[in-house]
Amino acid sequence: MTVSPGIGVRPGGTQARQLPGGARPLVVTGAIAAGTVSVSGLGVLTPFVLAGWIAAPRSGAGLMGVLRTASLLWLAAHHVGFALHGTGRIGMLPLGLVLVPGALLWAGGRWVVRAGGLSRLTEVGYAALALAAPYAAISGALALASGSRAASPSPVQAVVAGFLLAFVAGGLGAARAVAPWGRLARLLPPRPRSVVLGTVGSLAVLGAGGAVLVGASIAAHQTEFARLTSALAPGWMGAGLLLLIQLAYVPNAVTWAVCYCLGPGFAFGIHTVVAPTGSALGPLPLFPLLAALPSGGGSVPAWAAAGMLALPYVAGAFGGVLLVRAAPAPAFEIAPLWGFVCGVGTGVVLAVLAAFSGGPLGSARLVTVGPSAWQTGLVAVLEDGVAAAVAAGVANWLFLRRNPPAAGVTESRQPSGEEQADHHIYLDPWADPGDDWDDPEAVPPSPSDLP
């Protein structure tokens, strides 16, 4: 078959016209996408930094300082920490800011697939690598260029974080450009797919509960929230930027709320703790969102604390039921084991989120801020895993009780003696085991065909 230039052949014989860039090497296409994403990201963040510079004219920073600050903010969106000379290291960065480069890299991965004329899922890895490698190099170059006597980001961390984020977000965008979500989900075997569904269900319940807790705490401390905002006297432009910064930290707050419900809680400084059993805090930075932190041991009613501590078990039970409903076949003996595996996945994800949601805020007492990753993961595995195992076992038992799997085989009606005498079954021991007996058009052999 002859294919004209610019025409690709997909599985099944259908033809798909490639974009004009299809003849371009994939390495070049990935480099163009990486550069476009970086420039676009800086273009999105620079106006906000410029607005802050206009709102604070006495900062002493010129236009070069604005560009350096925009570069630092762009690197912070990749969770790249930086050192403030004379102050310490800043590592507690807003998780919500990751959505900006993540969305741009998602679009970049889709463009690489379309411009490169890729049509198979086996080629997605090459597209993600072609985007991630130059993007990591650009991130390292930005870290070197944006360093100054006031702040200096880590070039190594910039390269590693840029590569990982570009490979994951760009790879997902590339995979989605090749195939729909349903086909991508079917790449997993049925049993692991049910475990992933149960894990996502547990995380969704925990995230929803954490968001409700954050909203309720802000509403309960609304007076303190307003007092801190007015104490900053940001002005109308500064108030808008302050609101955007707080929105970017909302995912951190939700993660801390989930850790609070798990039991270990989190710290905001050395020798501090915020947990349902009590809170011990020192002086806090002047940041309005911190008004939502409980101030003492009696700030949370007993019934509310009990409900918070029950949230992980509810989430685990929900994940266990989803696991059984999505399972390919009922298996009473191993259903609790798969439920516990679902809890292990939930604990691993929460441990990663806890690690990235905190970090140092300078030196001295604020060098420890946020939840403990290993404590969060371990407690989540125990609480969520046990609840998911019990719920999966009970749900699977109820399903087997209503639908016995062997009823149609072990309890089938046995033929009577007269029926046995009138009916004969012929078996062909030399039959080809590959014969398609399920084919409705196939003609089964008659007794006369047997040897």
CSV table of C-alpha atoms in Angstrom, one decimal:
chain,number,residue,atom,x,y,z
A,1,MET,CA,0.0,0.0,0.0
A,2,THR,CA,1.3,3.4,-1.0
A,3,VAL,CA,1.0,6.2,1.6
A,4,SER,CA,1.5,9.8,0.5
A,5,PRO,CA,3.6,12.1,2.6
A,6,GLY,CA,1.8,13.6,5.7
A,7,ILE,CA,-0.5,10.6,5.9
A,8,GLY,CA,-0.2,8.1,8.7
A,9,VAL,CA,-1.8,4.6,8.9
A,10,ARG,CA,-3.4,3.7,12.2
A,11,PRO,CA,-4.2,0.1,13.3
A,12,GLY,CA,-7.2,-1.1,11.4
A,13,GLY,CA,-6.3,0.4,8.1
A,14,THR,CA,-7.7,4.0,8.7
A,15,GLN,CA,-5.6,6.9,7.6
A,16,ALA,CA,-4.9,10.0,9.7
A,17,ARG,CA,-3.4,13.2,8.3
A,18,GLN,CA,-0.5,14.4,10.4
A,19,LEU,CA,0.2,18.0,11.1
A,20,PRO,CA,2.8,19.8,9.1
A,21,GLY,CA,5.4,19.2,11.8
A,22,GLY,CA,5.1,15.5,11.4
A,23,ALA,CA,8.3,15.3,9.3
A,24,ARG,CA,10.2,17.1,12.1
A,25,PRO,CA,12.3,14.8,14.3
A,26,LEU,CA,10.7,14.0,17.7
A,27,VAL,CA,13.7,15.4,19.6
A,28,VAL,CA,13.2,18.8,17.9
A,29,THR,CA,9.5,18.7,18.5
A,30,GLY,CA,10.0,18.0,22.2
A,31,ALA,CA,12.5,20.8,22.5
A,32,ILE,CA,10.1,23.3,20.8
A,33,ALA,CA,7.3,22.2,23.2
A,34,ALA,CA,9.5,22.5,26.2
A,35,GLY,CA,10.6,26.0,25.3
A,36,THR,CA,7.0,27.1,24.5
A,37,VAL,CA,5.8,25.7,27.9
A,38,SER,CA,8.6,27.5,29.8
A,39,VAL,CA,8.0,30.9,28.0
A,40,SER,CA,4.2,30.6,28.5
A,41,GLY,CA,4.6,29.8,32.2
A,42,LEU,CA,6.8,32.8,32.7
A,43,GLY,CA,4.4,34.9,30.7
A,44,VAL,CA,1.5,33.8,33.0
A,45,LEU,CA,3.3,34.6,36.2
A,46,THR,CA,5.3,37.7,35.3
A,47,PRO,CA,2.2,40.0,35.3
A,48,PHE,CA,1.4,39.0,38.9
A,49,VAL,CA,4.9,39.7,40.0
A,50,LEU,CA,4.8,43.1,38.1
A,51,ALA,CA,1.6,43.9,39.9
A,52,GLY,CA,3.2,43.2,43.2
A,53,TRP,CA,6.2,45.4,42.3
A,54,ILE,CA,3.8,48.2,41.4
A,55,ALA,CA,1.9,47.7,44.7
A,56,ALA,CA,5.2,47.9,46.7
A,57,PRO,CA,7.3,50.6,45.0
A,58,ARG,CA,9.6,50.8,47.9
A,59,SER,CA,10.9,47.2,47.5
A,60,GLY,CA,14.0,48.5,45.7
A,61,ALA,CA,13.8,45.8,43.0
A,62,GLY,CA,14.1,46.9,39.3
A,63,LEU,CA,12.8,45.2,36.2
A,64,MET,CA,15.6,42.6,36.4
A,65,GLY,CA,14.5,41.9,39.9
A,66,VAL,CA,10.9,41.4,38.6
A,67,LEU,CA,12.2,38.9,36.1
A,68,ARG,CA,14.2,37.0,38.7
A,69,THR,CA,11.3,36.9,41.0
A,70,ALA,CA,9.1,35.6,38.2
A,71,SER,CA,11.7,32.9,37.5
A,72,LEU,CA,11.8,32.0,41.2
A,73,LEU,CA,8.0,31.8,41.3
A,74,TRP,CA,8.0,29.5,38.2
A,75,LEU,CA,10.5,27.2,39.9
A,76,ALA,CA,8.5,27.3,43.1
A,77,ALA,CA,5.6,26.0,41.0
A,78,HIS,CA,7.7,22.9,40.3
A,79,HIS,CA,8.4,22.6,44.1
A,80,VAL,CA,11.9,23.8,43.9
A,81,GLY,CA,13.0,25.4,47.1
A,82,PHE,CA,15.4,28.3,47.5
A,83,ALA,CA,17.7,29.7,50.1
A,84,LEU,CA,17.2,33.3,51.4
A,85,HIS,CA,20.6,34.6,52.4
A,86,GLY,CA,20.6,35.5,56.1
A,87,THR,CA,17.1,34.0,56.6
A,88,GLY,CA,17.3,30.3,55.9
A,89,ARG,CA,15.8,28.0,53.4
A,90,ILE,CA,12.2,28.2,52.1
A,91,GLY,CA,10.8,24.7,51.3
A,92,MET,CA,7.1,25.0,52.2
A,93,LEU,CA,5.7,25.9,48.8
A,94,PRO,CA,2.1,26.1,47.5
A,95,LEU,CA,0.9,22.9,46.0
A,96,GLY,CA,-1.8,24.7,44.1
A,97,LEU,CA,0.8,26.5,42.0
A,98,VAL,CA,1.8,23.1,40.5
A,99,LEU,CA,-1.4,23.2,38.4
A,100,VAL,CA,0.1,26.0,36.2
A,101,PRO,CA,3.1,24.1,34.8
A,102,GLY,CA,1.1,20.8,35.0
A,103,ALA,CA,-1.6,22.1,32.7
A,104,LEU,CA,0.9,23.6,30.3
A,105,LEU,CA,2.9,20.4,30.2
A,106,TRP,CA,-0.2,18.4,29.6
A,107,ALA,CA,-1.0,20.5,26.6
A,108,GLY,CA,2.6,20.3,25.5
A,109,GLY,CA,2.5,16.5,25.6
A,110,ARG,CA,-0.6,16.4,23.4
A,111,TRP,CA,1.1,18.8,20.9
A,112,VAL,CA,4.2,16.6,20.7
A,113,VAL,CA,2.0,13.6,19.8
A,114,ARG,CA,0.0,15.4,17.2
A,115,ALA,CA,2.9,17.3,15.7
A,116,GLY,CA,5.1,14.1,15.7
A,117,GLY,CA,2.4,12.0,14.0
A,118,LEU,CA,2.4,9.4,16.8
A,119,SER,CA,-0.6,7.0,16.9
A,120,ARG,CA,0.5,4.1,19.2
A,121,LEU,CA,0.6,3.9,22.9
A,122,THR,CA,4.0,2.3,22.8
A,123,GLU,CA,5.3,5.7,21.5
A,124,VAL,CA,4.0,7.7,24.4
A,125,GLY,CA,7.1,7.1,26.4
A,126,TYR,CA,9.3,8.5,23.6
A,127,ALA,CA,7.1,11.6,23.4
A,128,ALA,CA,7.3,12.2,27.2
A,129,LEU,CA,11.1,11.8,27.2
A,130,ALA,CA,11.5,14.1,24.2
A,131,LEU,CA,9.6,16.8,26.2
A,132,ALA,CA,11.1,16.1,29.7
A,133,ALA,CA,14.8,16.1,28.8
A,134,PRO,CA,15.0,19.6,27.3
A,135,TYR,CA,12.5,20.9,29.9
A,136,ALA,CA,14.7,19.8,32.7
A,137,ALA,CA,17.7,21.5,31.0
A,138,ILE,CA,15.6,24.8,30.7
A,139,SER,CA,14.6,24.5,34.4
A,140,GLY,CA,18.3,24.1,35.5
A,141,ALA,CA,19.3,27.1,33.3
A,142,LEU,CA,16.5,29.2,34.9
A,143,ALA,CA,17.7,28.2,38.4
A,144,LEU,CA,21.2,29.4,37.5
A,145,ALA,CA,20.1,32.6,35.9
A,146,SER,CA,17.6,33.6,38.6
A,147,GLY,CA,20.1,33.3,41.5
A,148,SER,CA,21.1,36.5,43.3
A,149,ARG,CA,22.6,37.7,46.5
A,150,ALA,CA,19.1,37.7,48.1
A,151,ALA,CA,17.9,34.2,47.0
A,152,SER,CA,19.3,31.3,45.2
A,153,PRO,CA,17.4,28.2,44.0
A,154,SER,CA,18.9,24.7,43.8
A,155,PRO,CA,19.9,23.9,40.1
A,156,VAL,CA,20.0,20.2,40.9
A,157,GLN,CA,16.5,20.2,42.4
A,158,ALA,CA,15.3,22.3,39.5
A,159,VAL,CA,16.6,19.7,36.9
A,160,VAL,CA,15.1,16.7,38.8
A,161,ALA,CA,11.7,18.4,39.6
A,162,GLY,CA,11.4,19.7,36.0
A,163,PHE,CA,12.1,16.3,34.5
A,164,LEU,CA,9.7,14.4,36.7
A,165,LEU,CA,6.8,16.9,36.4
A,166,ALA,CA,7.3,17.1,32.6
A,167,PHE,CA,7.6,13.4,32.2
A,168,VAL,CA,4.4,12.7,34.3
A,169,ALA,CA,2.2,15.5,33.1
A,170,GLY,CA,3.5,15.5,29.5
A,171,GLY,CA,3.2,11.7,29.4
A,172,LEU,CA,-0.4,11.8,30.6
A,173,GLY,CA,-1.3,14.4,28.0
A,174,ALA,CA,0.5,12.4,25.3
A,175,ALA,CA,-1.3,9.2,26.3
A,176,ARG,CA,-4.7,11.0,26.3
A,177,ALA,CA,-4.0,12.4,22.8
A,178,VAL,CA,-3.4,8.8,21.5
A,179,ALA,CA,-6.3,7.0,23.2
A,180,PRO,CA,-9.5,7.8,25.2
A,181,TRP,CA,-9.6,7.3,29.0
A,182,GLY,CA,-11.5,4.1,28.7
A,183,ARG,CA,-8.9,2.5,26.6
A,184,LEU,CA,-6.1,3.7,28.8
A,185,ALA,CA,-7.9,2.3,31.9
A,186,ARG,CA,-8.2,-1.1,30.1
A,187,LEU,CA,-4.4,-1.3,29.9
A,188,LEU,CA,-4.5,-2.4,33.6
A,189,PRO,CA,-5.6,-5.9,34.4
A,190,PRO,CA,-9.1,-6.1,36.0
A,191,ARG,CA,-7.9,-6.8,39.5
A,192,PRO,CA,-5.3,-4.0,39.8
A,193,ARG,CA,-7.8,-1.7,38.1
A,194,SER,CA,-10.3,-2.4,40.9
A,195,VAL,CA,-7.6,-1.7,43.5
A,196,VAL,CA,-6.8,1.6,41.8
A,197,LEU,CA,-10.5,2.5,41.8
A,198,GLY,CA,-10.8,1.7,45.5
A,199,THR,CA,-7.7,3.8,46.3
A,200,VAL,CA,-9.1,6.8,44.4
A,201,GLY,CA,-12.4,6.4,46.2
A,202,SER,CA,-10.7,6.5,49.6
A,203,LEU,CA,-8.6,9.5,48.6
A,204,ALA,CA,-11.7,11.3,47.3
A,205,VAL,CA,-13.5,10.9,50.6
A,206,LEU,CA,-10.5,12.0,52.6
A,207,GLY,CA,-10.0,15.0,50.4
A,208,ALA,CA,-13.6,16.0,50.6
A,209,GLY,CA,-13.5,15.7,54.4
A,210,GLY,CA,-10.3,17.7,54.6
A,211,ALA,CA,-11.8,20.4,52.4
A,212,VAL,CA,-14.9,20.6,54.6
A,213,LEU,CA,-12.8,20.8,57.7
A,214,VAL,CA,-10.7,23.7,56.3
A,215,GLY,CA,-13.8,25.6,55.3
A,216,ALA,CA,-15.5,25.1,58.6
A,217,SER,CA,-12.3,26.2,60.5
A,218,ILE,CA,-12.0,29.4,58.4
A,219,ALA,CA,-15.7,30.1,59.0
A,220,ALA,CA,-15.3,29.6,62.7
A,221,HIS,CA,-12.2,31.9,62.9
A,222,GLN,CA,-13.6,34.5,60.5
A,223,THR,CA,-13.0,37.4,62.9
A,224,GLU,CA,-9.3,36.5,63.4
A,225,PHE,CA,-9.0,36.0,59.6
A,226,ALA,CA,-10.3,39.5,58.9
A,227,ARG,CA,-8.0,41.0,61.7
A,228,LEU,CA,-4.9,39.5,60.1
A,229,THR,CA,-5.9,40.7,56.7
A,230,SER,CA,-6.4,44.2,57.9
A,231,ALA,CA,-3.2,44.2,59.9
A,232,LEU,CA,-1.3,43.6,56.6
A,233,ALA,CA,-3.0,46.7,55.0
A,234,PRO,CA,-2.3,45.3,51.5
A,235,GLY,CA,-4.4,47.7,49.5
A,236,TRP,CA,-6.8,46.6,46.8
A,237,MET,CA,-4.0,45.3,44.5
A,238,GLY,CA,-2.1,43.6,47.3
A,239,ALA,CA,-5.4,42.1,48.6
A,240,GLY,CA,-6.0,40.4,45.3
A,241,LEU,CA,-2.4,39.0,45.2
A,242,LEU,CA,-2.8,37.9,48.8
A,243,LEU,CA,-6.0,36.1,47.9
A,244,LEU,CA,-4.3,34.3,45.1
A,245,ILE,CA,-1.4,33.2,47.3
A,246,GLN,CA,-3.8,31.8,49.9
A,247,LEU,CA,-5.8,29.9,47.2
A,248,ALA,CA,-2.5,28.4,46.1
A,249,TYR,CA,-1.9,27.1,49.6
A,250,VAL,CA,-5.4,25.6,49.9
A,251,PRO,CA,-4.2,22.1,48.8
A,252,ASN,CA,-1.5,22.3,51.5
A,253,ALA,CA,-4.2,23.1,54.0
A,254,VAL,CA,-6.4,20.3,52.9
A,255,THR,CA,-3.5,17.8,53.2
A,256,TRP,CA,-2.8,19.1,56.7
A,257,ALA,CA,-6.5,18.7,57.6
A,258,VAL,CA,-6.4,15.0,56.4
A,259,CYS,CA,-3.3,14.4,58.5
A,260,TYR,CA,-5.1,16.1,61.4
A,261,CYS,CA,-8.0,13.6,61.0
A,262,LEU,CA,-5.6,10.6,60.8
A,263,GLY,CA,-4.3,11.5,64.3
A,264,PRO,CA,-0.6,12.4,64.0
A,265,GLY,CA,-1.5,15.9,62.9
A,266,PHE,CA,1.2,18.3,62.0
A,267,ALA,CA,3.7,20.8,63.4
A,268,PHE,CA,4.2,24.5,62.8
A,269,GLY,CA,7.6,25.0,64.3
A,270,ILE,CA,9.9,23.0,66.6
A,271,HIS,CA,8.2,21.5,69.7
A,272,THR,CA,4.7,22.3,68.4
A,273,VAL,CA,1.8,20.0,67.4
A,274,VAL,CA,-1.7,20.4,66.0
A,275,ALA,CA,-3.8,17.2,66.5
A,276,PRO,CA,-7.3,16.3,67.6
A,277,THR,CA,-6.1,15.4,71.1
A,278,GLY,CA,-4.7,19.0,71.6
A,279,SER,CA,-2.7,21.8,70.0
A,280,ALA,CA,0.5,23.5,71.2
A,281,LEU,CA,1.6,26.5,69.0
A,282,GLY,CA,4.1,29.3,69.3
A,283,PRO,CA,4.1,32.6,67.5
A,284,LEU,CA,2.8,32.4,63.9
A,285,PRO,CA,3.7,34.4,60.8
A,286,LEU,CA,1.3,37.1,59.9
A,287,PHE,CA,-0.6,35.1,57.2
A,288,PRO,CA,-4.5,35.2,57.3
A,289,LEU,CA,-4.9,31.5,56.3
A,290,LEU,CA,-3.1,30.5,59.5
A,291,ALA,CA,-6.1,31.8,61.5
A,292,ALA,CA,-7.8,28.5,60.8
A,293,LEU,CA,-5.3,26.6,63.1
A,294,PRO,CA,-6.9,25.5,66.4
A,295,SER,CA,-5.4,27.5,69.2
A,296,GLY,CA,-5.6,25.0,72.1
A,297,GLY,CA,-6.7,21.7,73.5
A,298,GLY,CA,-10.3,22.7,74.0
A,299,SER,CA,-10.8,24.5,70.7
A,300,VAL,CA,-12.4,21.4,69.1
A,301,PRO,CA,-15.5,19.9,70.7
A,302,ALA,CA,-15.3,16.2,71.6
A,303,TRP,CA,-18.0,15.2,69.1
A,304,ALA,CA,-16.2,17.0,66.3
A,305,ALA,CA,-12.9,15.4,67.2
A,306,ALA,CA,-14.6,12.0,67.2
A,307,GLY,CA,-16.1,12.6,63.7
A,308,MET,CA,-12.7,13.7,62.4
A,309,LEU,CA,-11.0,10.6,63.7
A,310,ALA,CA,-13.8,8.4,62.1
A,311,LEU,CA,-13.2,10.0,58.7
A,312,PRO,CA,-10.2,7.6,57.7
A,313,TYR,CA,-12.3,4.6,58.6
A,314,VAL,CA,-15.3,5.8,56.5
A,315,ALA,CA,-12.9,6.5,53.6
A,316,GLY,CA,-11.4,3.0,53.9
A,317,ALA,CA,-14.8,1.4,54.0
A,318,PHE,CA,-15.9,3.3,50.9
A,319,GLY,CA,-12.8,2.2,49.1
A,320,GLY,CA,-13.3,-1.4,50.1
A,321,VAL,CA,-16.9,-1.4,48.7
A,322,LEU,CA,-15.8,0.2,45.4
A,323,LEU,CA,-13.0,-2.4,45.2
A,324,VAL,CA,-15.6,-5.3,45.4
A,325,ARG,CA,-18.0,-3.7,43.0
A,326,ALA,CA,-15.2,-3.3,40.4
A,327,ALA,CA,-13.6,-6.6,41.0
A,328,PRO,CA,-13.7,-9.0,38.0
A,329,ALA,CA,-14.9,-12.0,40.1
A,330,PRO,CA,-15.9,-12.5,43.7
A,331,ALA,CA,-13.1,-14.1,45.9
A,332,PHE,CA,-14.1,-14.4,49.5
A,333,GLU,CA,-10.7,-15.6,50.7
A,334,ILE,CA,-8.6,-12.8,49.3
A,335,ALA,CA,-11.1,-9.9,49.2
A,336,PRO,CA,-9.8,-8.5,52.6
A,337,LEU,CA,-6.3,-8.8,51.4
A,338,TRP,CA,-7.0,-6.7,48.3
A,339,GLY,CA,-8.8,-4.3,50.5
A,340,PHE,CA,-5.7,-3.9,52.6
A,341,VAL,CA,-3.7,-3.3,49.5
A,342,CYS,CA,-6.1,-0.5,48.7
A,343,GLY,CA,-5.2,1.0,52.1
A,344,VAL,CA,-1.5,0.7,51.4
A,345,GLY,CA,-1.9,2.6,48.1
A,346,THR,CA,-3.8,5.3,50.0
A,347,GLY,CA,-1.1,5.5,52.6
A,348,VAL,CA,1.6,5.9,50.0
A,349,VAL,CA,-0.2,8.7,48.3
A,350,LEU,CA,-0.8,10.5,51.5
A,351,ALA,CA,2.8,10.2,52.6
A,352,VAL,CA,4.0,11.8,49.4
A,353,LEU,CA,1.4,14.6,49.7
A,354,ALA,CA,2.5,15.2,53.4
A,355,ALA,CA,6.1,15.3,52.4
A,356,PHE,CA,5.5,17.9,49.7
A,357,SER,CA,3.0,20.0,51.7
A,358,GLY,CA,5.4,21.1,54.3
A,359,GLY,CA,9.0,22.2,54.6
A,360,PRO,CA,11.2,24.8,56.3
A,361,LEU,CA,10.2,28.5,56.5
A,362,GLY,CA,13.5,30.0,57.2
A,363,SER,CA,15.7,29.1,60.2
A,364,ALA,CA,15.4,28.8,63.9
A,365,ARG,CA,12.1,27.4,65.1
A,366,LEU,CA,10.3,27.4,61.7
A,367,VAL,CA,12.7,24.9,60.2
A,368,THR,CA,10.1,22.2,60.9
A,369,VAL,CA,6.7,23.0,59.4
A,370,GLY,CA,4.1,20.5,58.2
A,371,PRO,CA,3.2,16.8,58.8
A,372,SER,CA,5.5,13.9,59.2
A,373,ALA,CA,5.5,11.8,55.9
A,374,TRP,CA,6.3,8.5,57.5
A,375,GLN,CA,3.9,8.9,60.4
A,376,THR,CA,1.1,9.9,58.0
A,377,GLY,CA,1.7,7.0,55.6
A,378,LEU,CA,1.9,4.4,58.4
A,379,VAL,CA,-1.2,5.5,60.2
A,380,ALA,CA,-3.1,5.8,57.0
A,381,VAL,CA,-2.1,2.2,56.0
A,382,LEU,CA,-3.3,0.9,59.4
A,383,GLU,CA,-6.6,2.8,59.6
A,384,ASP,CA,-7.6,3.0,56.0
A,385,GLY,CA,-6.3,-0.5,55.2
A,386,VAL,CA,-8.0,-2.3,58.0
A,387,ALA,CA,-11.3,-0.5,57.3
A,388,ALA,CA,-11.0,-1.3,53.6
A,389,ALA,CA,-10.2,-5.0,54.3
A,390,VAL,CA,-13.2,-5.4,56.6
A,391,ALA,CA,-15.6,-3.6,54.2
A,392,ALA,CA,-14.3,-5.6,51.3
A,393,GLY,CA,-14.8,-8.9,53.1
A,394,VAL,CA,-18.3,-8.0,54.3
A,395,ALA,CA,-19.4,-6.7,50.9
A,396,ASN,CA,-17.9,-9.7,49.1
A,397,TRP,CA,-19.7,-12.1,51.5
A,398,LEU,CA,-23.0,-10.4,50.9
A,399,PHE,CA,-22.5,-10.6,47.2
A,400,LEU,CA,-21.7,-14.3,47.3
A,401,ARG,CA,-24.7,-14.9,49.5
A,402,ARG,CA,-27.0,-13.3,47.0
A,403,ASN,CA,-25.2,-14.7,43.9
A,404,PRO,CA,-23.6,-18.1,44.7
A,405,PRO,CA,-21.0,-18.6,42.0
A,406,ALA,CA,-21.2,-22.4,41.8
A,407,ALA,CA,-25.0,-22.7,42.0
A,408,GLY,CA,-25.3,-23.3,38.2
A,409,VAL,CA,-22.7,-26.1,38.3
A,410,THR,CA,-22.7,-27.9,41.6
A,411,GLU,CA,-26.5,-27.8,42.1
A,412,SER,CA,-27.6,-28.4,38.5
A,413,ARG,CA,-30.3,-31.0,38.0
A,414,GLN,CA,-29.1,-34.5,37.5
A,415,PRO,CA,-30.8,-36.5,34.7
A,416,SER,CA,-33.0,-39.4,35.7
A,417,GLY,CA,-32.3,-43.0,34.9
A,418,GLU,CA,-34.7,-42.9,31.9
A,419,GLU,CA,-33.1,-39.8,30.5
A,420,GLN,CA,-29.7,-41.4,30.9
A,421,ALA,CA,-30.8,-44.4,28.9
A,422,ASP,CA,-32.2,-42.3,26.1
A,423,HIS,CA,-29.4,-39.8,25.7
A,424,HIS,CA,-25.8,-40.4,24.9
A,425,ILE,CA,-22.8,-38.0,25.0
A,426,TYR,CA,-20.0,-38.6,22.4
A,427,LEU,CA,-16.6,-37.3,23.1
A,428,ASP,CA,-13.8,-37.0,20.6
A,429,PRO,CA,-10.5,-37.6,22.3
A,430,TRP,CA,-8.6,-36.5,19.2
A,431,ALA,CA,-10.4,-33.2,18.8
A,432,ASP,CA,-8.4,-30.1,18.2
A,433,PRO,CA,-8.3,-28.1,21.5
A,434,GLY,CA,-8.2,-24.9,19.5
A,435,ASP,CA,-11.6,-25.5,17.9
A,436,ASP,CA,-13.9,-22.5,18.4
A,437,TRP,CA,-17.0,-24.2,20.0
A,438,ASP,CA,-18.4,-20.8,20.9
A,439,ASP,CA,-18.7,-19.8,17.2
A,440,PRO,CA,-22.4,-19.9,16.4
A,441,GLU,CA,-21.7,-20.7,12.7
A,442,ALA,CA,-19.4,-23.6,13.5
A,443,VAL,CA,-21.0,-27.0,12.9
A,444,PRO,CA,-20.2,-29.5,15.7
A,445,PRO,CA,-19.2,-33.1,14.6
A,446,SER,CA,-21.9,-35.7,14.5
A,447,PRO,CA,-21.5,-39.2,16.0
A,448,SER,CA,-20.8,-40.6,12.6
A,449,ASP,CA,-17.7,-38.5,12.2
A,450,LEU,CA,-16.0,-40.1,15.2
A,451,PRO,CA,-13.5,-42.8,14.6
